[in-house]
Amino acid sequence: MSSQARKSPVSLNSLRQKKRRGERFASLTAYDALFAELISTSGVDVLLVGDSLGMVLHGHDSTLPVTLDDMVYHMNCVRRGNQGALIMADLPFMSYASESQSLESAAALMRAGAHIVKLEGGAWLAESTRLLTERGIPVCAHMGLTPQSINRIGGYRVQGRDPSEAQSMINEALILQDSGASIILLECVPVDLGQEITERLEVSVIGIGAGPHTDGQIMVMHDMLGLTPSSIRVPKFVKNFLPESDDGIPGAFRAYAEAVRTGVFPGPEHCFT
Ligand code: KIV
């Protein structure tokens, strides 16, 4: 697919239709206007203004120092460059610790142009998810490896390998769907678990290190251009698409979107069993 304007903007509805038709979609992080434009015209359907910006742009060693003001700033930049992709924005660490705080923080991101907000956690997010959804703010629940809880988890490692942990993740994903979540994002889980959750849910499931069966895939933009900061170990689920591009960075974005759509990415070498 060459760079071109879309026929119509991507919506949660169009993602749901893709799931029904069994069509895969690609997502990437974006933090500024220029990359938002390049990515959203390359066949990538969802832009994530991720709190990973704390690590890849701001030089922190975790996502914990990122503030709501940081997120609103980068959200505004991405909105200005976006050409019809769905924009998801992260609620940063401690900006949704209570239900009323979730509403205020999410409202700030929606006012800046987000179409959906992402929160990290499991069933404990059910009430906030219900409140946000009822007030017109769509929610993506980020499960599995949740980087904002890195100090509790104790390291960037695969989640849900133990059968009882896997079963709880399935149950909690169903609870969040029932509470109104429009998307579930799964990070670093075994292929079988990624597949089971995707098949059991009606809403779209986006994976990062969650195997090839999820409805969509996501990666940090810098990782897929081979630009991971030297202080971060390149995760197994990352593939650098720049070497196979015939057109520099825009070509790498198109190659990634195409590889996701056709099911070529992720391959077995990017997955956890
Ligand atoms: O912040 C981020 O970039 C993310 C992705 C890793 C999914 O949450």
Coordinates of C-alpha atoms and ligand atoms in Angstrom, one line a residue:
M1 CA 0.0 0.0 0.0
S2 CA 1.5 3.4 -1.0
S3 CA 1.0 6.6 1.1
Q4 CA -2.5 7.8 0.6
A5 CA -5.5 9.3 2.3
R6 CA -8.0 6.8 3.7
K7 CA -11.5 6.6 2.4
S8 CA -12.9 7.0 6.0
P9 CA -11.3 7.4 9.4
V10 CA -10.7 4.3 11.4
S11 CA -13.2 3.8 14.2
L12 CA -13.9 1.3 16.9
N13 CA -16.7 0.1 14.8
S14 CA -14.4 -0.5 11.8
L15 CA -12.0 -2.4 14.0
R16 CA -15.0 -4.6 15.3
Q17 CA -15.9 -5.3 11.6
K18 CA -12.4 -6.3 10.9
K19 CA -12.5 -8.8 13.8
R20 CA -15.8 -10.3 12.4
R21 CA -14.2 -10.6 9.0
G22 CA -11.0 -12.1 10.4
E23 CA -8.8 -9.2 9.1
R24 CA -5.7 -8.3 11.1
F25 CA -4.8 -4.7 11.7
A26 CA -1.5 -2.9 12.6
S27 CA -0.8 -0.3 15.4
L28 CA 2.3 1.6 16.2
T29 CA 3.2 4.2 18.9
A30 CA 3.6 7.8 17.8
Y31 CA 4.6 10.7 19.9
D32 CA 4.8 13.7 17.5
A33 CA 3.1 15.2 14.5
L34 CA 5.6 14.2 11.8
F35 CA 5.6 10.5 12.7
A36 CA 1.8 10.5 13.3
E37 CA 1.4 11.6 9.7
L38 CA 3.9 9.2 8.2
I39 CA 2.5 6.2 10.2
S40 CA -1.2 7.1 9.6
T41 CA -0.6 7.2 5.9
S42 CA 1.2 3.9 5.7
G43 CA -1.7 1.5 6.3
V44 CA -1.4 1.4 10.1
D45 CA -4.9 1.7 11.7
V46 CA -4.2 2.7 15.3
L47 CA -1.7 5.2 16.7
L48 CA -0.8 4.8 20.4
V49 CA 0.5 7.8 22.3
G50 CA 2.1 5.5 24.7
D51 CA 3.7 6.3 28.0
S52 CA 6.7 4.4 26.5
L53 CA 7.6 7.9 25.5
G54 CA 9.1 8.3 28.9
M55 CA 11.7 5.7 28.0
V56 CA 12.3 6.2 24.2
L57 CA 12.0 10.0 24.1
H58 CA 12.6 11.3 27.7
G59 CA 15.4 8.9 28.7
H60 CA 13.8 7.5 31.8
D61 CA 14.4 3.9 32.8
S62 CA 10.7 3.1 33.3
T63 CA 7.3 4.6 32.4
L64 CA 6.6 5.7 36.0
P65 CA 7.9 9.3 35.8
V66 CA 5.6 10.2 32.9
T67 CA 2.9 12.7 33.8
L68 CA -0.5 13.5 32.5
D69 CA 0.8 16.9 31.2
D70 CA 3.5 15.0 29.2
M71 CA 0.8 12.8 27.7
V72 CA -1.5 15.7 26.9
Y73 CA 1.4 17.5 25.2
H74 CA 2.3 14.5 23.0
M75 CA -1.4 13.8 22.4
N76 CA -1.8 17.3 20.9
C77 CA 1.2 16.8 18.6
V78 CA -0.1 13.5 17.3
R79 CA -3.6 14.8 16.7
R80 CA -2.1 17.5 14.5
G81 CA -0.3 15.0 12.3
N82 CA -2.8 12.2 12.2
Q83 CA -4.5 11.4 8.9
G84 CA -7.5 9.3 9.9
A85 CA -6.0 6.6 12.2
L86 CA -7.7 5.8 15.5
I87 CA -5.7 7.5 18.3
M88 CA -5.3 5.7 21.6
A89 CA -3.6 7.5 24.5
D90 CA -2.2 6.1 27.7
L91 CA -3.3 7.2 31.1
P92 CA 0.1 7.4 32.9
F93 CA 1.1 6.0 36.2
M94 CA -1.1 7.1 39.1
S95 CA -3.4 9.2 36.9
Y96 CA -6.3 6.7 37.4
A97 CA -5.7 5.6 41.0
S98 CA -9.3 6.4 41.9
E99 CA -12.5 6.5 39.9
S100 CA -12.9 10.2 40.0
Q101 CA -9.3 10.7 39.0
S102 CA -9.8 8.3 36.1
L103 CA -12.6 10.5 34.8
E104 CA -10.6 13.7 35.0
S105 CA -7.4 12.3 33.5
A106 CA -9.2 10.6 30.7
A107 CA -11.2 13.8 29.9
A108 CA -7.9 15.7 29.5
L109 CA -6.7 13.2 26.9
M110 CA -10.0 13.2 25.1
R111 CA -10.0 17.0 25.0
A112 CA -6.6 16.8 23.4
G113 CA -8.0 14.6 20.7
A114 CA -7.7 11.0 21.8
H115 CA -10.4 8.6 20.6
I116 CA -9.8 6.0 23.3
V117 CA -7.8 5.8 26.5
K118 CA -5.7 2.9 27.7
L119 CA -5.3 1.8 31.3
E120 CA -3.1 -0.9 32.7
G121 CA -4.6 -3.6 34.9
G122 CA -7.1 -6.3 35.4
A123 CA -10.5 -6.7 37.0
W124 CA -9.8 -3.9 39.5
L125 CA -10.4 -1.5 36.5
A126 CA -13.9 -2.8 36.0
E127 CA -15.7 0.1 37.8
S128 CA -13.5 2.8 36.2
T129 CA -14.0 1.2 32.8
R130 CA -17.8 1.2 33.3
L131 CA -17.8 4.9 34.5
L132 CA -15.6 6.0 31.6
T133 CA -17.6 4.1 29.0
E134 CA -21.0 5.3 30.2
R135 CA -19.7 8.9 30.0
G136 CA -18.6 8.4 26.3
I137 CA -14.9 7.6 26.8
P138 CA -13.9 4.3 25.2
V139 CA -11.4 2.2 27.2
C140 CA -8.6 -0.2 26.2
A141 CA -7.5 -2.4 29.1
H142 CA -3.8 -3.3 28.9
M143 CA -3.2 -6.8 30.5
G144 CA -0.4 -9.3 30.8
L145 CA 2.9 -7.4 31.3
T146 CA 1.9 -4.0 32.6
P147 CA 5.0 -1.8 32.7
Q148 CA 3.6 0.7 35.2
S149 CA 3.6 -2.2 37.7
I150 CA 7.1 -3.2 37.0
N151 CA 8.2 -2.9 40.6
R152 CA 5.5 -5.3 41.7
I153 CA 6.1 -7.7 38.8
G154 CA 9.8 -7.7 39.4
G155 CA 11.0 -7.5 35.8
Y156 CA 10.0 -7.4 32.1
R157 CA 9.0 -11.1 31.8
V158 CA 6.3 -13.3 30.2
Q159 CA 3.0 -13.3 32.1
G160 CA 0.3 -16.1 32.3
R161 CA 2.6 -19.1 31.9
D162 CA 1.2 -20.7 35.0
P163 CA -2.3 -22.3 34.2
S164 CA -4.0 -20.6 37.2
E165 CA -2.6 -17.2 36.3
A166 CA -3.7 -17.8 32.6
Q167 CA -7.2 -18.7 33.8
S168 CA -7.4 -15.5 35.9
M169 CA -6.3 -13.4 32.9
I170 CA -9.0 -15.0 30.8
N171 CA -11.6 -14.3 33.5
E172 CA -10.5 -10.7 34.1
A173 CA -10.5 -10.0 30.3
L174 CA -14.1 -11.2 30.2
I175 CA -15.0 -9.0 33.2
L176 CA -13.4 -5.9 31.5
Q177 CA -15.3 -6.7 28.3
D178 CA -18.6 -6.9 30.3
S179 CA -17.7 -3.6 32.0
G180 CA -17.5 -1.9 28.6
A181 CA -13.9 -2.1 27.5
S182 CA -13.7 -1.7 23.7
I183 CA -10.2 -3.1 23.2
I184 CA -8.0 -5.5 25.3
L185 CA -4.2 -5.1 24.8
L186 CA -2.1 -8.1 25.8
E187 CA 1.6 -7.8 26.4
C188 CA 4.1 -10.6 26.7
V189 CA 1.8 -13.7 27.1
P190 CA 2.2 -17.2 25.6
V191 CA 0.8 -17.8 22.1
D192 CA -2.0 -20.1 23.4
L193 CA -3.2 -17.6 25.9
G194 CA -3.2 -14.8 23.3
Q195 CA -5.2 -17.1 21.0
E196 CA -7.7 -18.2 23.7
I197 CA -8.4 -14.6 24.9
T198 CA -8.8 -13.4 21.3
E199 CA -11.3 -16.2 20.5
R200 CA -13.3 -15.8 23.7
L201 CA -13.8 -12.0 23.4
E202 CA -16.0 -10.1 21.0
V203 CA -14.0 -6.9 21.3
S204 CA -10.7 -6.5 19.4
V205 CA -7.5 -7.8 21.0
I206 CA -4.2 -6.2 20.2
G207 CA -1.0 -8.1 21.0
I208 CA 2.6 -7.2 21.6
G209 CA 4.5 -10.4 22.3
A210 CA 1.2 -12.2 22.5
G211 CA 1.5 -14.4 19.4
P212 CA 0.1 -14.2 15.8
H213 CA -3.6 -14.9 16.6
T214 CA -4.6 -11.6 18.2
D215 CA -6.8 -9.3 16.0
G216 CA -4.1 -6.6 15.9
Q217 CA -0.4 -6.1 16.6
I218 CA 1.4 -3.2 18.1
M219 CA 5.0 -2.2 18.5
V220 CA 6.9 0.8 19.8
M221 CA 7.9 2.7 16.7
H222 CA 11.5 3.2 17.7
D223 CA 11.9 -0.6 18.1
M224 CA 10.6 -1.4 14.7
L225 CA 13.1 1.0 13.2
G226 CA 16.0 -0.5 15.1
L227 CA 16.3 2.5 17.4
T228 CA 15.8 1.0 20.9
P229 CA 17.8 3.1 23.4
S230 CA 21.0 1.3 24.5
S231 CA 19.8 1.1 28.1
I232 CA 16.9 -1.1 27.1
R233 CA 17.2 -4.8 26.1
V234 CA 15.5 -5.4 22.8
P235 CA 12.6 -7.7 23.5
K236 CA 12.2 -11.0 21.7
F237 CA 8.9 -9.8 20.1
V238 CA 10.6 -6.9 18.3
K239 CA 11.4 -6.9 14.6
N240 CA 13.4 -4.2 12.8
F241 CA 11.6 -3.5 9.5
L242 CA 14.0 -0.9 8.2
P243 CA 16.4 -3.3 6.5
E244 CA 13.6 -4.7 4.3
S245 CA 12.3 -1.3 3.3
D246 CA 12.7 0.0 -0.2
D247 CA 11.8 3.5 0.9
G248 CA 13.5 4.4 4.2
I249 CA 11.3 5.0 7.2
P250 CA 8.0 5.3 5.4
G251 CA 8.7 2.0 3.6
A252 CA 9.4 0.3 6.9
F253 CA 6.0 1.5 8.3
R254 CA 4.3 0.1 5.1
A255 CA 6.3 -3.2 5.4
Y256 CA 5.2 -3.6 9.0
A257 CA 1.5 -2.9 8.2
E258 CA 1.6 -5.4 5.3
A259 CA 3.4 -8.1 7.4
V260 CA 0.7 -7.8 10.1
R261 CA -2.2 -7.8 7.6
T262 CA -0.9 -10.8 5.8
G263 CA 0.0 -12.7 9.1
V264 CA 3.7 -12.9 8.2
F265 CA 4.5 -10.9 11.4
P266 CA 4.9 -12.0 14.2
G267 CA 6.8 -15.2 13.3
P268 CA 7.5 -18.0 15.8
E269 CA 10.9 -16.3 16.6
H270 CA 8.9 -13.4 18.1
C271 CA 6.6 -15.5 20.2
F272 CA 6.5 -17.0 23.7
T273 CA 5.3 -20.6 24.1
Ligands
KIV1 O1 3.4 2.7 26.1 C1 3.4 1.9 25.2 O2 4.1 2.1 24.2 C2 2.6 0.6 25.2 C3 2.9 -0.4 24.2 C4 4.1 -1.2 24.6 C5 1.8 -1.3 24.0 O3 1.8 0.5 26.1

